[in-house]
Amino acid sequence: MSKNSNGLLIMKWLVSRSWEESRLLWSLAFPVLLAEMFQFSFEFVTTAFVGHLGEVELAAVTVAENILDTFAYGLLFGMGSALNTLIGQAVGAGQLDRLGTYTQQSLILCGAITLALAPAYVFATPILRLFLHQPVDVSRAAGQYARWAIPRLFVHAMDIPLLMFFWAQSRVWTLAAISGVALAVHAMLTYIAVRQLGYGLPGAAVAGDISQWLIVAAQFTYLTGGRFPDTWKGFTMHAFNNIGAFIKLSLGSAVMICLEFWYNTSLLILVGLLKHAKHQLDIMSVW
């Protein structure tokens, strides 16, 4: 066989293997991408409806979502990302039952962080006005929205560990379907609360709370429905064992990820210091 023939066979093999690997990659990556797009679209839907209420309300939601919520979500996601490392080690060692235990440890840790962050939502108005020097009327409206959005903070504490658990086992299409349905419900509830009933910012916040809790409820139903016999054995007190080591690993993970999330937060804070800040914040909400 000639060298040209050998080269052609090798090229065909490389193309075939590349296509196969690409197909496998996209079969996992596409539903994850779809689920993330659905979840990030929640803010877009809320902003679209609140934008009809007025420039102060639009700026307030922008501040609450991109300063308070992004700060909290970045911290929780960073702490929860340590679960990826531990789950990979457990799978490699053949200790599949540890996946459930590690997930519960992450739930405990994220829940504790959420309790520590909740006062920031309660006192959002003075924090935004006195410490971050945001406009007075925007700070007041953002504080009202943030107080009604506190239930959503606890959703983040549960949603992130559950996502890590499902991602590790390639159960991604179910997550995409749950997020898609929840987004449709969110759009309907926000329309009813804001446009039909006229509940304004509290209505928009509560609509978001309900929609986000639907996601977690569906995830827990999927988790405990017997579809993970090897990795989920139910809740156990073993989750409290070695939790100090879990916290230490989570802190290291959080430092890297928080910097990425908090970039946009710092940008919004600086925009709020500009002249005609309400208009600038409104522009940032569209961007």
Coordinates of C-alpha atoms in Angstrom, one line a residue:
M1 CA 0.0 0.0 0.0
S2 CA 1.4 3.4 -1.0
K3 CA 2.1 6.2 1.4
N4 CA -0.7 8.3 -0.2
S5 CA -3.2 5.5 0.6
N6 CA -2.0 5.2 4.2
G7 CA -2.2 9.0 4.6
L8 CA -5.8 8.9 3.2
L9 CA -6.8 6.2 5.6
I10 CA -5.4 8.1 8.5
M11 CA -7.2 11.2 7.5
K12 CA -10.5 9.4 7.2
W13 CA -10.0 7.9 10.6
L14 CA -9.2 11.3 12.1
V15 CA -12.3 12.8 10.5
S16 CA -14.4 9.9 11.7
R17 CA -13.1 10.1 15.3
S18 CA -13.4 13.9 15.4
W19 CA -17.0 13.7 14.2
E20 CA -17.9 11.1 16.8
E21 CA -16.2 13.0 19.6
S22 CA -17.9 16.2 18.5
R23 CA -21.3 14.5 18.4
L24 CA -20.9 13.1 21.9
L25 CA -19.7 16.5 23.2
W26 CA -22.7 18.3 21.7
S27 CA -25.1 15.7 23.0
L28 CA -24.1 16.8 26.5
A29 CA -23.2 20.4 26.0
F30 CA -26.3 21.5 24.0
P31 CA -28.9 20.7 26.7
V32 CA -26.7 22.3 29.3
L33 CA -26.4 25.4 27.2
L34 CA -30.1 25.3 26.6
A35 CA -30.9 25.1 30.3
E36 CA -28.5 27.9 31.1
M37 CA -30.0 30.1 28.4
F38 CA -33.5 29.4 29.9
Q39 CA -32.4 30.3 33.4
F40 CA -30.6 33.5 32.4
S41 CA -33.6 34.5 30.4
F42 CA -35.6 34.8 33.7
E43 CA -33.9 38.2 34.3
F44 CA -34.6 39.2 30.7
V45 CA -38.3 38.5 31.1
T46 CA -38.5 40.4 34.4
T47 CA -36.7 43.4 33.0
A48 CA -38.9 43.5 29.9
F49 CA -42.1 43.8 32.0
V50 CA -40.7 46.1 34.7
G51 CA -39.3 48.4 32.0
H52 CA -42.9 49.5 31.3
L53 CA -43.4 50.7 34.9
G54 CA -40.8 53.5 34.8
E55 CA -37.1 54.3 34.7
V56 CA -36.7 54.1 38.5
E57 CA -38.3 50.6 38.6
L58 CA -36.2 49.4 35.7
A59 CA -33.0 50.8 37.3
A60 CA -34.0 49.2 40.6
V61 CA -34.4 45.8 39.1
T62 CA -31.1 46.2 37.3
V63 CA -29.3 47.1 40.6
A64 CA -31.0 44.3 42.6
E65 CA -30.4 41.6 40.0
N66 CA -26.9 42.6 39.0
I67 CA -25.4 43.8 42.3
L68 CA -27.2 41.9 45.1
D69 CA -28.2 38.7 43.3
T70 CA -25.1 38.4 41.2
F71 CA -22.9 38.9 44.3
A72 CA -24.8 36.2 46.1
Y73 CA -25.1 33.8 43.2
G74 CA -21.3 34.2 42.4
L75 CA -20.4 33.3 46.0
L76 CA -22.8 30.3 46.1
F77 CA -21.8 29.0 42.7
G78 CA -18.1 29.3 43.7
M79 CA -18.6 27.4 46.9
G80 CA -20.8 24.8 45.2
S81 CA -18.3 24.2 42.4
A82 CA -16.1 22.3 44.8
L83 CA -18.6 19.6 44.4
N84 CA -17.3 19.0 40.9
T85 CA -13.9 18.0 42.2
L86 CA -15.3 15.7 44.9
I87 CA -17.8 14.0 42.5
G88 CA -15.0 13.3 40.0
Q89 CA -12.9 11.7 42.7
A90 CA -15.8 9.6 43.9
V91 CA -16.7 8.4 40.4
G92 CA -13.0 7.6 39.7
A93 CA -12.8 5.6 42.9
G94 CA -16.0 3.7 42.2
Q95 CA -17.7 5.2 45.3
L96 CA -20.9 6.2 43.6
D97 CA -22.8 6.5 46.9
R98 CA -20.6 9.3 47.9
L99 CA -22.1 11.5 45.2
G100 CA -25.3 11.9 47.3
T101 CA -23.3 12.5 50.5
Y102 CA -21.2 15.2 48.8
T103 CA -24.3 16.8 47.3
Q104 CA -25.9 17.0 50.8
Q105 CA -22.7 18.6 52.2
S106 CA -22.9 21.2 49.5
L107 CA -26.6 21.8 50.3
I108 CA -25.7 22.4 53.9
L109 CA -22.9 24.7 53.2
C110 CA -24.8 26.8 50.6
G111 CA -27.8 26.9 52.9
A112 CA -25.6 28.4 55.7
I113 CA -24.1 31.0 53.4
T114 CA -27.6 31.9 52.2
L115 CA -28.7 32.6 55.8
A116 CA -25.7 34.8 56.2
L117 CA -26.5 36.7 53.0
A118 CA -30.2 37.2 53.7
P119 CA -29.7 40.3 55.9
A120 CA -28.1 42.0 52.9
Y121 CA -31.4 41.7 51.1
V122 CA -33.4 42.9 54.1
F123 CA -31.2 46.0 54.5
A124 CA -30.6 46.5 50.8
T125 CA -31.8 50.1 50.7
P126 CA -29.2 51.5 53.3
I127 CA -26.5 49.2 51.9
L128 CA -27.0 50.5 48.3
R129 CA -27.4 54.1 49.4
L130 CA -24.9 54.6 52.2
F131 CA -22.2 52.1 51.3
L132 CA -22.4 51.9 47.5
H133 CA -23.7 55.5 47.0
Q134 CA -26.5 54.6 44.5
P135 CA -29.3 57.0 43.7
V136 CA -31.8 57.5 46.6
D137 CA -35.0 56.6 44.7
V138 CA -33.3 53.6 42.9
S139 CA -31.9 52.3 46.3
R140 CA -35.4 52.5 47.8
A141 CA -37.1 50.7 45.0
A142 CA -34.3 48.1 44.7
G143 CA -34.6 47.5 48.5
Q144 CA -38.3 46.8 48.1
Y145 CA -37.7 44.4 45.2
A146 CA -34.8 42.7 47.1
R147 CA -36.9 42.0 50.2
W148 CA -39.6 40.3 48.1
A149 CA -36.9 38.3 46.3
I150 CA -35.4 36.7 49.4
P151 CA -37.0 33.3 48.7
R152 CA -35.1 33.2 45.4
L153 CA -31.8 33.4 47.4
F154 CA -32.6 30.1 49.0
V155 CA -33.4 28.6 45.6
H156 CA -29.8 29.3 44.5
A157 CA -28.6 27.4 47.6
M158 CA -30.4 24.3 46.5
D159 CA -30.3 24.7 42.7
I160 CA -26.5 24.8 42.4
P161 CA -25.6 21.6 44.2
L162 CA -28.4 19.8 42.4
L163 CA -27.1 21.0 39.1
M164 CA -23.7 19.6 39.9
F165 CA -25.2 16.3 40.9
F166 CA -27.1 15.9 37.6
W167 CA -24.3 17.2 35.4
A168 CA -21.9 14.6 36.8
Q169 CA -24.3 11.9 35.6
S170 CA -25.2 13.4 32.2
R171 CA -28.8 13.9 33.2
V172 CA -29.0 17.1 31.2
W173 CA -32.0 16.9 29.0
T174 CA -34.3 16.7 32.0
L175 CA -32.8 19.9 33.4
A176 CA -33.3 21.7 30.1
A177 CA -37.0 20.6 30.0
I178 CA -37.5 21.8 33.6
S179 CA -35.9 25.2 32.9
G180 CA -37.9 25.7 29.7
V181 CA -41.2 25.0 31.3
A182 CA -40.3 27.2 34.3
L183 CA -39.4 30.1 32.0
A184 CA -42.8 29.8 30.2
V185 CA -44.5 29.9 33.7
H186 CA -42.4 32.8 34.7
A187 CA -43.3 34.9 31.7
M188 CA -47.0 34.1 32.3
L189 CA -46.9 34.9 36.0
T190 CA -44.9 38.1 35.5
Y191 CA -47.4 39.3 32.9
I192 CA -50.3 38.6 35.2
A193 CA -48.7 40.2 38.3
V194 CA -47.2 43.3 36.6
R195 CA -49.5 44.1 33.6
Q196 CA -52.8 42.6 34.6
L197 CA -52.9 43.0 38.4
G198 CA -50.7 46.0 38.7
Y199 CA -48.6 44.7 41.6
G200 CA -45.4 46.4 40.3
L201 CA -42.0 45.5 41.7
P202 CA -43.4 43.2 44.5
G203 CA -45.4 41.3 41.9
A204 CA -42.4 40.9 39.6
A205 CA -40.3 39.6 42.5
V206 CA -42.9 37.1 43.7
A207 CA -43.4 35.8 40.1
G208 CA -39.7 35.2 39.9
D209 CA -39.7 33.5 43.3
I210 CA -42.5 31.1 42.3
S211 CA -40.9 30.2 39.0
Q212 CA -37.5 29.5 40.6
W213 CA -39.0 27.4 43.3
L214 CA -40.8 25.3 40.6
I215 CA -37.4 24.5 39.2
V216 CA -36.1 23.2 42.6
A217 CA -39.3 21.3 43.3
A218 CA -39.1 19.5 40.0
Q219 CA -35.4 18.8 40.6
F220 CA -36.0 17.3 44.0
T221 CA -38.8 15.2 42.6
Y222 CA -36.5 13.9 39.9
L223 CA -33.8 13.3 42.5
T224 CA -35.9 11.3 44.9
G225 CA -38.0 9.5 42.3
G226 CA -35.8 6.4 42.3
R227 CA -33.8 7.2 39.1
F228 CA -30.5 7.3 40.9
P229 CA -30.3 4.1 42.9
D230 CA -26.5 4.0 43.0
T231 CA -25.8 7.6 43.7
W232 CA -28.7 8.8 45.9
K233 CA -29.4 6.8 49.1
G234 CA -31.5 9.4 50.7
F235 CA -30.6 12.0 53.3
T236 CA -28.0 10.9 55.8
M237 CA -26.2 12.2 58.9
H238 CA -22.9 11.2 57.2
A239 CA -23.2 14.5 55.4
F240 CA -22.0 16.3 58.5
N241 CA -18.8 14.2 58.6
N242 CA -15.6 16.0 57.5
I243 CA -17.6 19.0 56.5
G244 CA -14.7 21.2 57.6
A245 CA -12.5 19.8 54.8
F246 CA -15.4 20.4 52.4
I247 CA -15.6 24.0 53.4
K248 CA -11.9 24.4 53.0
L249 CA -12.0 23.1 49.4
S250 CA -15.1 25.2 48.7
L251 CA -13.3 28.4 49.7
G252 CA -10.5 27.8 47.3
S253 CA -13.0 27.2 44.5
A254 CA -15.0 30.3 45.4
V255 CA -12.1 32.7 45.1
M256 CA -11.6 32.0 41.4
I257 CA -15.2 31.9 40.3
C258 CA -16.4 34.9 42.4
L259 CA -14.0 37.2 40.6
E260 CA -15.6 36.4 37.3
F261 CA -19.1 36.9 38.5
W262 CA -18.3 40.1 40.5
Y263 CA -16.8 41.8 37.5
N264 CA -20.3 42.8 36.3
T265 CA -21.3 43.7 39.8
S266 CA -18.4 46.2 40.2
L267 CA -19.3 47.7 36.8
L268 CA -22.9 48.3 37.8
I269 CA -21.7 49.9 41.1
L270 CA -19.5 52.3 39.1
V271 CA -22.3 53.2 36.7
G272 CA -24.5 54.1 39.7
L273 CA -22.0 56.8 40.6
L274 CA -22.3 58.6 37.3
K275 CA -24.3 61.7 36.6
H276 CA -27.9 60.8 35.6
A277 CA -27.3 57.4 37.1
K278 CA -31.0 56.2 36.6
H279 CA -30.6 56.6 32.8
Q280 CA -27.2 54.9 32.8
L281 CA -28.6 52.0 34.8
D282 CA -31.5 51.7 32.4
I283 CA -29.1 51.4 29.5
M284 CA -27.1 48.8 31.4
S285 CA -30.3 46.7 31.9
V286 CA -30.7 46.5 28.1
W287 CA -27.0 45.7 27.6

